[in-house]
mmCIF file of C-alpha atoms and ligand atoms in Angstrom:
data_model
loop_
_atom_site.group_PDB
_atom_site.id
_atom_site.type_symbol
_atom_site.label_atom_id
_atom_site.label_comp_id
_atom_site.label_asym_id
_atom_site.label_seq_id
_atom_site.Cartn_x
_atom_site.Cartn_y
_atom_site.Cartn_z
ATOM 1 C CA UNK A 163 158.981 -65.104 -16.248
ATOM 2 C CA UNK A 164 155.999 -63.840 -14.256
ATOM 3 C CA UNK A 165 153.349 -61.682 -15.897
ATOM 4 C CA UNK A 166 152.696 -58.969 -13.341
ATOM 5 C CA UNK A 167 150.073 -56.237 -13.174
ATOM 6 C CA UNK A 168 150.736 -53.147 -11.024
ATOM 7 C CA UNK A 169 147.748 -50.894 -10.429
ATOM 8 C CA UNK A 170 148.925 -47.394 -9.549
ATOM 9 C CA UNK A 171 152.260 -48.180 -11.206
ATOM 10 C CA UNK A 172 152.934 -44.555 -12.210
ATOM 11 C CA UNK A 173 153.060 -43.489 -8.563
ATOM 12 C CA UNK A 174 155.916 -43.335 -6.085
ATOM 13 C CA UNK A 175 155.969 -46.951 -4.863
ATOM 14 C CA UNK A 176 154.496 -48.452 -8.060
ATOM 15 C CA UNK A 177 157.070 -46.965 -10.440
ATOM 16 C CA UNK A 178 159.986 -48.033 -8.232
ATOM 17 C CA UNK A 179 158.476 -51.533 -8.043
ATOM 18 C CA UNK A 180 157.928 -51.708 -11.823
ATOM 19 C CA UNK A 181 161.548 -50.731 -12.427
ATOM 20 C CA UNK A 182 162.844 -53.376 -10.029
ATOM 21 C CA UNK A 183 160.650 -56.144 -11.472
ATOM 22 C CA UNK A 184 161.699 -55.319 -15.034
ATOM 23 C CA UNK A 185 165.354 -55.459 -13.978
ATOM 24 C CA UNK A 186 164.615 -58.935 -12.607
ATOM 25 C CA UNK A 187 163.370 -59.947 -16.081
ATOM 26 C CA UNK A 188 159.630 -60.040 -15.328
ATOM 27 C CA UNK A 189 156.888 -58.890 -17.712
ATOM 28 C CA UNK A 190 155.133 -55.858 -16.189
ATOM 29 C CA UNK A 191 151.854 -54.169 -17.070
ATOM 30 C CA UNK A 192 151.107 -50.875 -15.339
ATOM 31 C CA UNK A 193 147.602 -49.473 -15.035
ATOM 32 C CA UNK A 194 147.229 -45.874 -13.943
ATOM 33 C CA UNK A 195 145.083 -42.816 -14.644
ATOM 34 C CA UNK A 196 147.623 -40.266 -13.324
ATOM 35 C CA UNK A 197 145.288 -39.185 -10.532
ATOM 36 C CA UNK A 198 148.329 -38.618 -8.292
ATOM 37 C CA UNK A 199 151.062 -40.364 -10.317
ATOM 38 C CA UNK A 200 153.164 -38.860 -13.093
ATOM 39 C CA UNK A 201 154.005 -39.897 -16.672
ATOM 40 C CA UNK A 202 157.641 -38.999 -16.030
ATOM 41 C CA UNK A 203 157.846 -41.771 -13.373
ATOM 42 C CA UNK A 204 157.408 -44.480 -16.036
ATOM 43 C CA UNK A 205 158.624 -42.674 -19.155
ATOM 44 C CA UNK A 206 161.994 -44.464 -19.078
ATOM 45 C CA UNK A 207 160.254 -47.858 -18.921
ATOM 46 C CA UNK A 208 158.185 -47.394 -22.087
ATOM 47 C CA UNK A 209 161.091 -48.482 -24.296
ATOM 48 C CA UNK A 210 161.466 -51.788 -22.440
ATOM 49 C CA UNK A 211 160.107 -54.759 -24.451
ATOM 50 C CA UNK A 212 158.685 -56.424 -21.332
ATOM 51 C CA UNK A 213 156.767 -53.329 -20.172
ATOM 52 C CA UNK A 214 153.271 -52.246 -21.104
ATOM 53 C CA UNK A 215 151.289 -49.230 -19.932
ATOM 54 C CA UNK A 216 147.488 -48.995 -19.941
ATOM 55 C CA UNK A 217 145.794 -45.729 -19.015
ATOM 56 C CA UNK A 218 142.672 -46.736 -17.095
ATOM 57 C CA UNK A 219 140.637 -45.748 -14.033
ATOM 58 C CA UNK A 220 140.351 -48.811 -11.754
ATOM 59 C CA UNK A 221 136.902 -47.687 -10.622
ATOM 60 C CA UNK A 222 135.832 -49.070 -14.034
ATOM 61 C CA UNK A 223 135.934 -52.841 -14.725
ATOM 62 C CA UNK A 224 139.277 -54.302 -15.774
ATOM 63 C CA UNK A 225 139.160 -56.464 -18.918
ATOM 64 C CA UNK A 226 142.598 -58.006 -18.974
ATOM 65 C CA UNK A 227 141.844 -61.737 -19.043
ATOM 66 C CA UNK A 228 143.875 -62.173 -22.258
ATOM 67 C CA UNK A 229 147.037 -60.847 -20.656
ATOM 68 C CA UNK A 230 147.628 -64.101 -18.709
ATOM 69 C CA UNK A 231 148.559 -62.198 -15.566
ATOM 70 C CA UNK A 232 149.699 -64.349 -12.614
ATOM 71 C CA UNK A 233 150.552 -61.639 -10.032
ATOM 72 C CA UNK A 234 148.848 -58.348 -9.192
ATOM 73 C CA UNK A 235 150.304 -55.643 -6.957
ATOM 74 C CA UNK A 236 147.242 -53.526 -6.213
ATOM 75 C CA UNK A 237 148.609 -50.099 -5.254
ATOM 76 C CA UNK A 238 146.222 -47.650 -6.947
ATOM 77 C CA UNK A 239 144.974 -45.133 -4.381
ATOM 78 C CA UNK A 240 145.923 -41.620 -3.390
ATOM 79 C CA UNK A 241 148.242 -42.053 -0.410
ATOM 80 C CA UNK A 242 149.094 -38.743 1.237
ATOM 81 C CA UNK A 243 146.576 -36.976 3.515
ATOM 82 C CA UNK A 244 146.524 -33.952 1.170
ATOM 83 C CA UNK A 245 145.717 -36.117 -1.847
ATOM 84 C CA UNK A 246 143.233 -38.500 -0.250
ATOM 85 C CA UNK A 247 141.286 -35.689 1.431
ATOM 86 C CA UNK A 248 141.016 -33.661 -1.794
ATOM 87 C CA UNK A 249 138.048 -35.757 -2.977
ATOM 88 C CA UNK A 250 137.135 -38.104 -0.101
ATOM 89 C CA UNK A 251 134.267 -39.841 -1.915
ATOM 90 C CA UNK A 252 136.535 -40.629 -4.841
ATOM 91 C CA UNK A 253 139.131 -42.029 -2.391
ATOM 92 C CA UNK A 254 136.447 -44.394 -1.073
ATOM 93 C CA UNK A 255 135.374 -45.436 -4.577
ATOM 94 C CA UNK A 256 138.955 -46.099 -5.684
ATOM 95 C CA UNK A 257 139.636 -48.340 -2.699
ATOM 96 C CA UNK A 258 136.292 -50.144 -2.671
ATOM 97 C CA UNK A 259 135.048 -50.396 -6.276
ATOM 98 C CA UNK A 260 138.648 -50.446 -7.492
ATOM 99 C CA UNK A 261 139.522 -53.342 -5.184
ATOM 100 C CA UNK A 262 136.382 -55.266 -6.200
ATOM 101 C CA UNK A 263 137.390 -54.843 -9.857
ATOM 102 C CA UNK A 264 140.909 -56.079 -9.139
ATOM 103 C CA UNK A 265 139.598 -59.053 -7.143
ATOM 104 C CA UNK A 266 137.128 -59.964 -9.911
ATOM 105 C CA UNK A 267 140.026 -59.977 -12.358
ATOM 106 C CA UNK A 268 142.042 -62.175 -9.982
ATOM 107 C CA UNK A 269 139.072 -64.542 -9.652
ATOM 108 C CA UNK A 270 138.951 -64.978 -13.435
ATOM 109 C CA UNK A 271 142.711 -65.222 -14.002
ATOM 110 C CA UNK A 272 143.692 -67.025 -10.747
ATOM 111 C CA UNK A 273 146.414 -64.428 -10.207
ATOM 112 C CA UNK A 274 147.727 -63.723 -6.696
ATOM 113 C CA UNK A 275 146.714 -60.238 -5.510
ATOM 114 C CA UNK A 276 148.834 -58.239 -3.067
ATOM 115 C CA UNK A 277 146.927 -55.311 -1.578
ATOM 116 C CA UNK A 278 148.775 -52.250 -0.295
ATOM 117 C CA UNK A 279 146.990 -51.461 2.921
ATOM 118 C CA UNK A 280 148.316 -48.955 5.402
ATOM 119 C CA UNK A 281 149.337 -48.195 8.973
ATOM 120 C CA UNK A 282 146.290 -45.885 8.918
ATOM 121 C CA UNK A 283 144.117 -48.942 9.636
ATOM 122 C CA UNK A 284 145.398 -48.521 13.226
ATOM 123 C CA UNK A 285 144.165 -44.903 13.287
ATOM 124 C CA UNK A 286 145.537 -42.958 16.262
ATOM 125 C CA UNK A 287 146.890 -46.099 17.964
ATOM 126 C CA UNK A 288 146.617 -46.770 21.677
ATOM 127 C CA UNK A 289 149.066 -49.708 21.507
ATOM 128 C CA UNK A 290 152.817 -49.249 20.809
ATOM 129 C CA UNK A 291 154.407 -50.520 18.690
ATOM 130 C CA UNK A 292 151.471 -51.720 16.576
ATOM 131 C CA UNK A 293 151.266 -55.487 15.939
ATOM 132 C CA UNK A 294 149.009 -56.835 13.170
ATOM 133 C CA UNK A 295 146.623 -58.173 15.831
ATOM 134 C CA UNK A 296 145.819 -54.640 17.056
ATOM 135 C CA UNK A 297 142.397 -53.626 15.747
ATOM 136 C CA UNK A 298 143.049 -49.913 15.802
ATOM 137 C CA UNK A 299 141.485 -46.689 16.969
ATOM 138 C CA UNK A 300 139.972 -44.978 13.937
ATOM 139 C CA UNK A 301 137.659 -41.964 14.059
ATOM 140 C CA UNK A 302 135.326 -43.226 11.358
ATOM 141 C CA UNK A 303 133.572 -39.900 10.875
ATOM 142 C CA UNK A 304 136.724 -37.784 10.808
ATOM 143 C CA UNK A 305 138.575 -36.291 7.821
ATOM 144 C CA UNK A 306 141.032 -39.213 7.534
ATOM 145 C CA UNK A 307 138.261 -41.841 7.578
ATOM 146 C CA UNK A 308 137.742 -41.765 3.789
ATOM 147 C CA UNK A 309 141.162 -43.387 3.524
ATOM 148 C CA UNK A 310 141.428 -45.341 6.793
ATOM 149 C CA UNK A 311 137.983 -46.918 6.614
ATOM 150 C CA UNK A 312 138.210 -47.539 2.855
ATOM 151 C CA UNK A 313 141.496 -49.401 3.372
ATOM 152 C CA UNK A 314 139.951 -51.374 6.259
ATOM 153 C CA UNK A 315 136.959 -52.363 4.125
ATOM 154 C CA UNK A 316 139.275 -53.213 1.229
ATOM 155 C CA UNK A 317 141.074 -55.636 3.600
ATOM 156 C CA UNK A 318 137.644 -57.122 4.387
ATOM 157 C CA UNK A 319 136.988 -57.539 0.653
ATOM 158 C CA UNK A 320 140.334 -59.268 0.226
ATOM 159 C CA UNK A 321 139.498 -61.710 3.037
ATOM 160 C CA UNK A 322 135.992 -62.444 1.660
ATOM 161 C CA UNK A 323 137.260 -63.130 -1.867
ATOM 162 C CA UNK A 324 139.817 -65.447 -0.285
ATOM 163 C CA UNK A 325 137.242 -67.244 1.882
ATOM 164 C CA UNK A 326 134.397 -67.399 -0.640
ATOM 165 C CA UNK A 327 136.155 -67.547 -4.001
ATOM 166 C CA UNK A 328 139.566 -68.980 -3.072
ATOM 167 C CA UNK A 329 141.340 -65.982 -4.583
ATOM 168 C CA UNK A 330 145.024 -66.041 -3.631
ATOM 169 C CA UNK A 331 145.566 -62.904 -1.578
ATOM 170 C CA UNK A 332 148.264 -61.051 0.352
ATOM 171 C CA UNK A 333 147.759 -58.007 2.573
ATOM 172 C CA UNK A 334 150.606 -55.636 3.431
ATOM 173 C CA UNK A 335 150.208 -52.717 5.848
ATOM 174 C CA UNK A 336 152.691 -50.143 4.642
ATOM 175 C CA UNK A 337 154.084 -47.604 7.122
ATOM 176 C CA UNK A 338 155.508 -44.209 6.052
ATOM 177 C CA UNK A 339 157.840 -44.751 3.121
ATOM 178 C CA UNK A 340 160.056 -42.164 1.414
ATOM 179 C CA UNK A 341 162.604 -41.811 -1.354
ATOM 180 C CA UNK A 342 163.079 -40.749 -4.962
ATOM 181 C CA UNK A 343 159.884 -40.165 -7.016
ATOM 182 C CA UNK A 344 157.800 -38.974 -4.066
ATOM 183 C CA UNK A 345 155.510 -36.326 -5.511
ATOM 184 C CA UNK A 346 156.846 -32.904 -4.492
ATOM 185 C CA UNK A 347 153.277 -31.586 -4.151
ATOM 186 C CA UNK A 348 151.722 -34.342 -2.064
ATOM 187 C CA UNK A 349 152.319 -32.610 1.251
ATOM 188 C CA UNK A 350 154.109 -35.482 2.980
ATOM 189 C CA UNK A 351 156.517 -34.524 5.703
ATOM 190 C CA UNK A 352 159.737 -35.813 4.128
ATOM 191 C CA UNK A 353 159.187 -34.165 0.737
ATOM 192 C CA UNK A 354 157.865 -30.939 2.293
ATOM 193 C CA UNK A 355 160.826 -30.565 4.677
ATOM 194 C CA UNK A 356 163.478 -31.393 2.061
ATOM 195 C CA UNK A 357 162.031 -29.010 -0.530
ATOM 196 C CA UNK A 358 161.580 -26.249 2.060
ATOM 197 C CA UNK A 359 165.146 -26.727 3.335
ATOM 198 C CA UNK A 360 166.621 -26.698 -0.180
ATOM 199 C CA UNK A 361 164.685 -23.558 -1.097
ATOM 200 C CA UNK A 362 165.633 -21.787 2.151
ATOM 201 C CA UNK A 363 161.974 -21.598 3.201
ATOM 202 C CA UNK A 364 160.778 -22.265 6.764
ATOM 203 C CA UNK A 365 160.028 -25.902 7.584
ATOM 204 C CA UNK A 366 156.323 -26.259 8.425
ATOM 205 C CA UNK A 367 156.087 -28.315 11.636
ATOM 206 C CA UNK A 368 152.484 -29.232 12.461
ATOM 207 C CA UNK A 369 151.589 -29.092 16.157
ATOM 208 C CA UNK A 370 154.617 -28.962 18.480
ATOM 209 C CA UNK A 371 156.403 -31.634 16.419
ATOM 210 C CA UNK A 372 156.360 -34.187 19.249
ATOM 211 C CA UNK A 373 154.206 -36.630 17.227
ATOM 212 C CA UNK A 374 156.239 -39.604 16.000
ATOM 213 C CA UNK A 375 156.587 -41.622 12.808
ATOM 214 C CA UNK A 376 159.067 -44.122 11.380
ATOM 215 C CA UNK A 377 160.440 -43.786 7.852
ATOM 216 C CA UNK A 378 161.248 -46.687 5.552
ATOM 217 C CA UNK A 379 163.443 -46.139 2.475
ATOM 218 C CA UNK A 380 161.770 -47.115 -0.794
ATOM 219 C CA UNK A 381 164.298 -49.843 -1.759
ATOM 220 C CA UNK A 382 163.637 -51.684 1.507
ATOM 221 C CA UNK A 383 159.883 -51.408 0.974
ATOM 222 C CA UNK A 384 160.133 -52.789 -2.587
ATOM 223 C CA UNK A 385 162.233 -55.661 -1.268
ATOM 224 C CA UNK A 386 159.558 -56.421 1.349
ATOM 225 C CA UNK A 387 156.696 -56.278 -1.164
ATOM 226 C CA UNK A 388 158.460 -58.711 -3.512
ATOM 227 C CA UNK A 389 159.299 -61.059 -0.631
ATOM 228 C CA UNK A 390 155.659 -61.006 0.435
ATOM 229 C CA UNK A 391 154.472 -61.810 -3.090
ATOM 230 C CA UNK A 392 156.888 -64.748 -3.234
ATOM 231 C CA UNK A 393 156.105 -66.106 0.247
ATOM 232 C CA UNK A 394 154.386 -69.490 0.189
ATOM 233 C CA UNK A 395 151.240 -69.992 2.315
ATOM 234 C CA UNK A 396 151.444 -66.591 4.018
ATOM 235 C CA UNK A 397 148.707 -64.103 3.285
ATOM 236 C CA UNK A 398 149.263 -61.595 6.080
ATOM 237 C CA UNK A 399 148.242 -58.999 7.021
ATOM 238 C CA UNK A 400 151.851 -58.056 7.626
ATOM 239 C CA UNK A 401 153.348 -54.724 8.671
ATOM 240 C CA UNK A 402 156.196 -53.369 6.533
ATOM 241 C CA UNK A 403 158.006 -50.280 7.757
ATOM 242 C CA UNK A 404 160.965 -49.038 9.721
ATOM 243 C CA UNK A 405 160.883 -49.733 13.480
ATOM 244 C CA UNK A 406 163.016 -46.619 14.282
ATOM 245 C CA UNK A 407 160.595 -44.117 15.797
ATOM 246 C CA UNK A 408 161.428 -40.405 15.856
ATOM 247 C CA UNK A 409 159.578 -37.164 16.432
ATOM 248 C CA UNK A 410 158.724 -34.845 13.564
ATOM 249 C CA UNK A 411 160.795 -32.153 15.281
ATOM 250 C CA UNK A 412 163.855 -34.440 15.250
ATOM 251 C CA UNK A 413 163.197 -35.227 11.588
ATOM 252 C CA UNK A 414 163.150 -31.484 10.816
ATOM 253 C CA UNK A 415 166.478 -30.985 12.625
ATOM 254 C CA UNK A 416 168.055 -33.943 10.817
ATOM 255 C CA UNK A 417 166.968 -32.643 7.409
ATOM 256 C CA UNK A 418 168.336 -29.171 8.233
ATOM 257 C CA UNK A 419 171.674 -30.782 9.164
ATOM 258 C CA UNK A 420 171.873 -32.977 6.043
ATOM 259 C CA UNK A 421 170.908 -30.164 3.648
ATOM 260 C CA UNK A 422 173.181 -27.672 5.500
ATOM 261 C CA UNK A 423 170.217 -25.311 5.345
ATOM 262 C CA UNK A 424 169.695 -22.140 7.379
ATOM 263 C CA UNK A 425 165.901 -22.472 7.163
ATOM 264 C CA UNK A 426 163.904 -21.763 10.322
ATOM 265 C CA UNK A 427 161.050 -23.823 11.758
ATOM 266 C CA UNK A 428 157.507 -22.463 11.677
ATOM 267 C CA UNK A 429 154.808 -24.123 13.785
ATOM 268 C CA UNK A 430 151.343 -24.685 12.222
ATOM 269 C CA UNK A 431 148.200 -26.255 13.725
ATOM 270 C CA UNK A 432 148.169 -30.049 14.011
ATOM 271 C CA UNK A 433 145.598 -31.460 11.549
ATOM 272 C CA UNK A 434 142.559 -33.176 13.113
ATOM 273 C CA UNK A 435 143.093 -36.856 13.995
ATOM 274 C CA UNK A 436 146.807 -36.722 13.124
ATOM 275 C CA UNK A 437 148.187 -39.848 14.864
ATOM 276 C CA UNK A 438 150.298 -38.900 17.895
ATOM 277 C CA UNK A 439 152.533 -41.990 17.821
ATOM 278 C CA UNK A 440 153.153 -44.545 15.125
ATOM 279 C CA UNK A 441 155.648 -47.389 14.981
ATOM 280 C CA UNK A 442 155.259 -50.855 13.476
ATOM 281 C CA UNK A 443 155.949 -54.118 15.252
ATOM 282 C CA UNK A 444 157.730 -55.915 12.412
ATOM 283 C CA UNK A 445 158.420 -59.239 14.129
ATOM 284 C CA UNK A 446 155.973 -61.043 11.831
ATOM 285 C CA UNK A 447 157.754 -59.747 8.694
ATOM 286 C CA UNK A 448 161.073 -60.834 10.221
ATOM 287 C CA UNK A 449 159.777 -64.311 10.974
ATOM 288 C CA UNK A 450 157.746 -65.013 7.831
ATOM 289 C CA UNK A 451 159.698 -63.053 5.216
ATOM 290 C CA UNK A 452 163.147 -62.755 6.768
ATOM 291 C CA UNK A 453 162.732 -59.032 6.069
ATOM 292 C CA UNK A 454 164.300 -56.102 7.875
ATOM 293 C CA UNK A 455 164.905 -52.594 6.516
ATOM 294 C CA UNK A 456 168.623 -52.165 5.768
ATOM 295 C CA UNK A 457 169.048 -48.521 4.755
ATOM 296 C CA UNK A 458 169.326 -46.200 7.728
ATOM 297 C CA UNK A 459 167.471 -42.908 7.842
ATOM 298 C CA UNK A 460 170.493 -40.637 7.261
ATOM 299 C CA UNK A 461 171.596 -42.601 4.208
ATOM 300 C CA UNK A 462 168.063 -42.736 2.773
ATOM 301 C CA UNK A 463 167.524 -39.030 3.370
ATOM 302 C CA UNK A 464 170.842 -38.188 1.667
ATOM 303 C CA UNK A 465 169.729 -40.082 -1.442
ATOM 304 C CA UNK A 466 166.307 -38.401 -1.361
ATOM 305 C CA UNK A 467 167.873 -34.949 -0.914
ATOM 306 C CA UNK A 468 170.042 -35.593 -4.013
ATOM 307 C CA UNK A 469 166.923 -36.566 -5.968
ATOM 308 C CA UNK A 470 165.065 -33.390 -4.998
ATOM 309 C CA UNK A 471 168.151 -31.222 -5.682
ATOM 310 C CA UNK A 472 168.240 -32.541 -9.266
ATOM 311 C CA UNK A 473 164.499 -32.188 -9.619
ATOM 312 C CA UNK A 474 164.490 -28.573 -8.450
ATOM 313 C CA UNK A 475 167.272 -27.798 -10.986
ATOM 314 C CA UNK A 476 165.161 -29.265 -13.840
ATOM 315 C CA UNK A 477 161.759 -27.765 -12.902
HETATM 316 P P1 NAD B 623 151.086 -42.384 -5.130
HETATM 317 O O1 NAD B 623 150.001 -41.378 -5.007
HETATM 318 O O2 NAD B 623 152.433 -41.907 -5.543
HETATM 319 O O3 NAD B 623 150.660 -43.537 -6.131
HETATM 320 C C1 NAD B 623 149.338 -43.995 -6.296
HETATM 321 C C2 NAD B 623 149.109 -44.248 -7.777
HETATM 322 O O4 NAD B 623 147.765 -44.720 -7.958
HETATM 323 C C3 NAD B 623 149.254 -42.973 -8.616
HETATM 324 O O5 NAD B 623 150.088 -43.207 -9.737
HETATM 325 C C4 NAD B 623 147.819 -42.665 -9.036
HETATM 326 O O6 NAD B 623 147.738 -41.951 -10.245
HETATM 327 C C5 NAD B 623 147.230 -44.066 -9.106
HETATM 328 N N1 NAD B 623 145.763 -44.051 -9.012
HETATM 329 C C6 NAD B 623 145.009 -43.410 -8.089
HETATM 330 N N2 NAD B 623 143.706 -43.601 -8.354
HETATM 331 C C7 NAD B 623 143.638 -44.375 -9.467
HETATM 332 C C8 NAD B 623 142.555 -44.903 -10.228
HETATM 333 N N3 NAD B 623 141.290 -44.661 -9.914
HETATM 334 N N4 NAD B 623 142.844 -45.661 -11.299
HETATM 335 C C9 NAD B 623 144.147 -45.921 -11.654
HETATM 336 N N5 NAD B 623 145.199 -45.430 -10.966
HETATM 337 C C10 NAD B 623 144.943 -44.668 -9.883
HETATM 338 O O7 NAD B 623 151.153 -43.154 -3.743
HETATM 339 P P2 NAD B 623 152.210 -44.222 -3.208
HETATM 340 O O8 NAD B 623 152.912 -43.600 -2.071
HETATM 341 O O9 NAD B 623 152.982 -44.805 -4.327
HETATM 342 O O10 NAD B 623 151.220 -45.312 -2.596
HETATM 343 C C11 NAD B 623 150.936 -46.524 -3.270
HETATM 344 C C12 NAD B 623 150.039 -47.381 -2.394
HETATM 345 O O11 NAD B 623 150.685 -47.644 -1.153
HETATM 346 C C13 NAD B 623 148.694 -46.732 -2.053
HETATM 347 O O12 NAD B 623 147.689 -47.710 -2.140
HETATM 348 C C14 NAD B 623 148.877 -46.263 -0.634
HETATM 349 O O13 NAD B 623 147.653 -46.248 0.053
HETATM 350 C C15 NAD B 623 149.837 -47.281 -0.068
HETATM 351 N N6 NAD B 623 150.614 -46.724 1.046
HETATM 352 C C16 NAD B 623 151.654 -45.866 0.814
HETATM 353 C C17 NAD B 623 152.358 -45.339 1.899
HETATM 354 C C18 NAD B 623 153.530 -44.412 1.707
HETATM 355 O O14 NAD B 623 154.152 -44.000 2.706
HETATM 356 N N7 NAD B 623 153.904 -44.048 0.514
HETATM 357 C C19 NAD B 623 151.983 -45.678 3.212
HETATM 358 C C20 NAD B 623 150.907 -46.535 3.386
HETATM 359 C C21 NAD B 623 150.238 -47.064 2.296
HETATM 360 N N1 UDP B 624 153.798 -32.932 8.980
HETATM 361 C C1 UDP B 624 154.441 -31.751 9.367
HETATM 362 N N2 UDP B 624 154.730 -30.837 8.399
HETATM 363 C C2 UDP B 624 154.463 -31.042 7.082
HETATM 364 C C3 UDP B 624 153.817 -32.247 6.695
HETATM 365 C C4 UDP B 624 153.496 -33.162 7.687
HETATM 366 O O1 UDP B 624 154.714 -31.522 10.550
HETATM 367 O O2 UDP B 624 154.776 -30.151 6.259
HETATM 368 C C5 UDP B 624 153.496 -33.932 10.031
HETATM 369 C C6 UDP B 624 152.060 -34.451 10.008
HETATM 370 O O3 UDP B 624 151.228 -33.619 10.808
HETATM 371 C C7 UDP B 624 152.250 -35.832 10.602
HETATM 372 C C8 UDP B 624 153.639 -36.268 10.131
HETATM 373 O O4 UDP B 624 154.311 -35.060 9.786
HETATM 374 O O5 UDP B 624 152.247 -35.763 12.000
HETATM 375 C C9 UDP B 624 153.614 -37.208 8.934
HETATM 376 O O6 UDP B 624 152.779 -36.626 7.950
HETATM 377 P P1 UDP B 624 152.621 -37.237 6.490
HETATM 378 O O7 UDP B 624 151.582 -36.407 5.795
HETATM 379 O O8 UDP B 624 153.945 -37.372 5.836
HETATM 380 O O9 UDP B 624 152.112 -38.720 6.721
HETATM 381 P P2 UDP B 624 151.021 -39.369 7.724
HETATM 382 O O10 UDP B 624 151.833 -40.252 8.585
HETATM 383 O O11 UDP B 624 150.329 -38.308 8.509
HETATM 384 O O12 UDP B 624 150.114 -40.088 6.809
#
């Protein structure tokens, strides 16, 4: 049995990961301060004997040496543009001081740390699809920089702790991921469109909707993260995401079809520095991890629509 720490484990990706690892029989400790995560995401895990929750802000030092942790999934950070731009200086502190605290813990415990970086390190990319070798095109004084640059510097920290202190590290660049337990209020496109469609409200398309993204279903992402943690002698960075690129307008139309909604589309201004095209090159993940997303977009959206239908009934 591994003893695994998940920072940010009450969030969307973290809570799905915690659930999966517990099902596999691992011992899981979640640290979270509910900055963007929710108690209800981990409530059902509290009764599990091999699960422990610690409420803690990772900006403060982590004193967990006695827990004999051997793996750390470091996910704590606001992730959606709405959340990470709410308090940009805090976003920087969480990713920088928080990552230093996690790496110091790993140095003491010799645990392997997997850092959840992001496709945002490529900024508004000029290369398509984006391979890991692409160094990106980030506006470092723009409104997204608090997240993009903090994640880039956190990758630097990971590499320096590896080079100088021999900490065992892994870096994953996560591309847009969706599925059950996304926060309904975090402003991401999939949750916004589904909730708007289910409520019969207009779908808010930013810009003319021609900007592209790819969408990876949560179960595939969890599978990739676990494979990366288990991979021998491979520290990344590695892209994880769906390679199926589509425009935001096409996503809106697909969600209207799947929800059988009569909602209209309303066009709003495109936020500053919103990437115009994004699509991962996942050949490295294929080669090193034998990983490929399996759940197609329609199937994943159907499952997510069911989740939000139930949620709207309860709330
Ligand atoms: P999320 O907001 O649902 O989860 C983040 C969790 O971190 C929340 O539970 C939050 O409360 C916690 N947290 C934030 N600050 C904290 C602090 N100071 N101390 C302790 N806990 C703190 O986001 P998510 O979508 O689950 O993202 C998880 C990670 O994956 C993030 O690091 C994010 O940058 C990265 N990522 C996600 C996506 C995506 O599409 N979801 C894409 C790229 C990268
Ligand atoms: N978007 C949109 N309407 C919304 C929310 C987002 O058109 O209600 C667009 C946004 O401008 C971006 C894309 O959808 O081009 C993905 O946005 P999201 O916030 O989900 O993630 P990002 O990839 O920008 O981090």
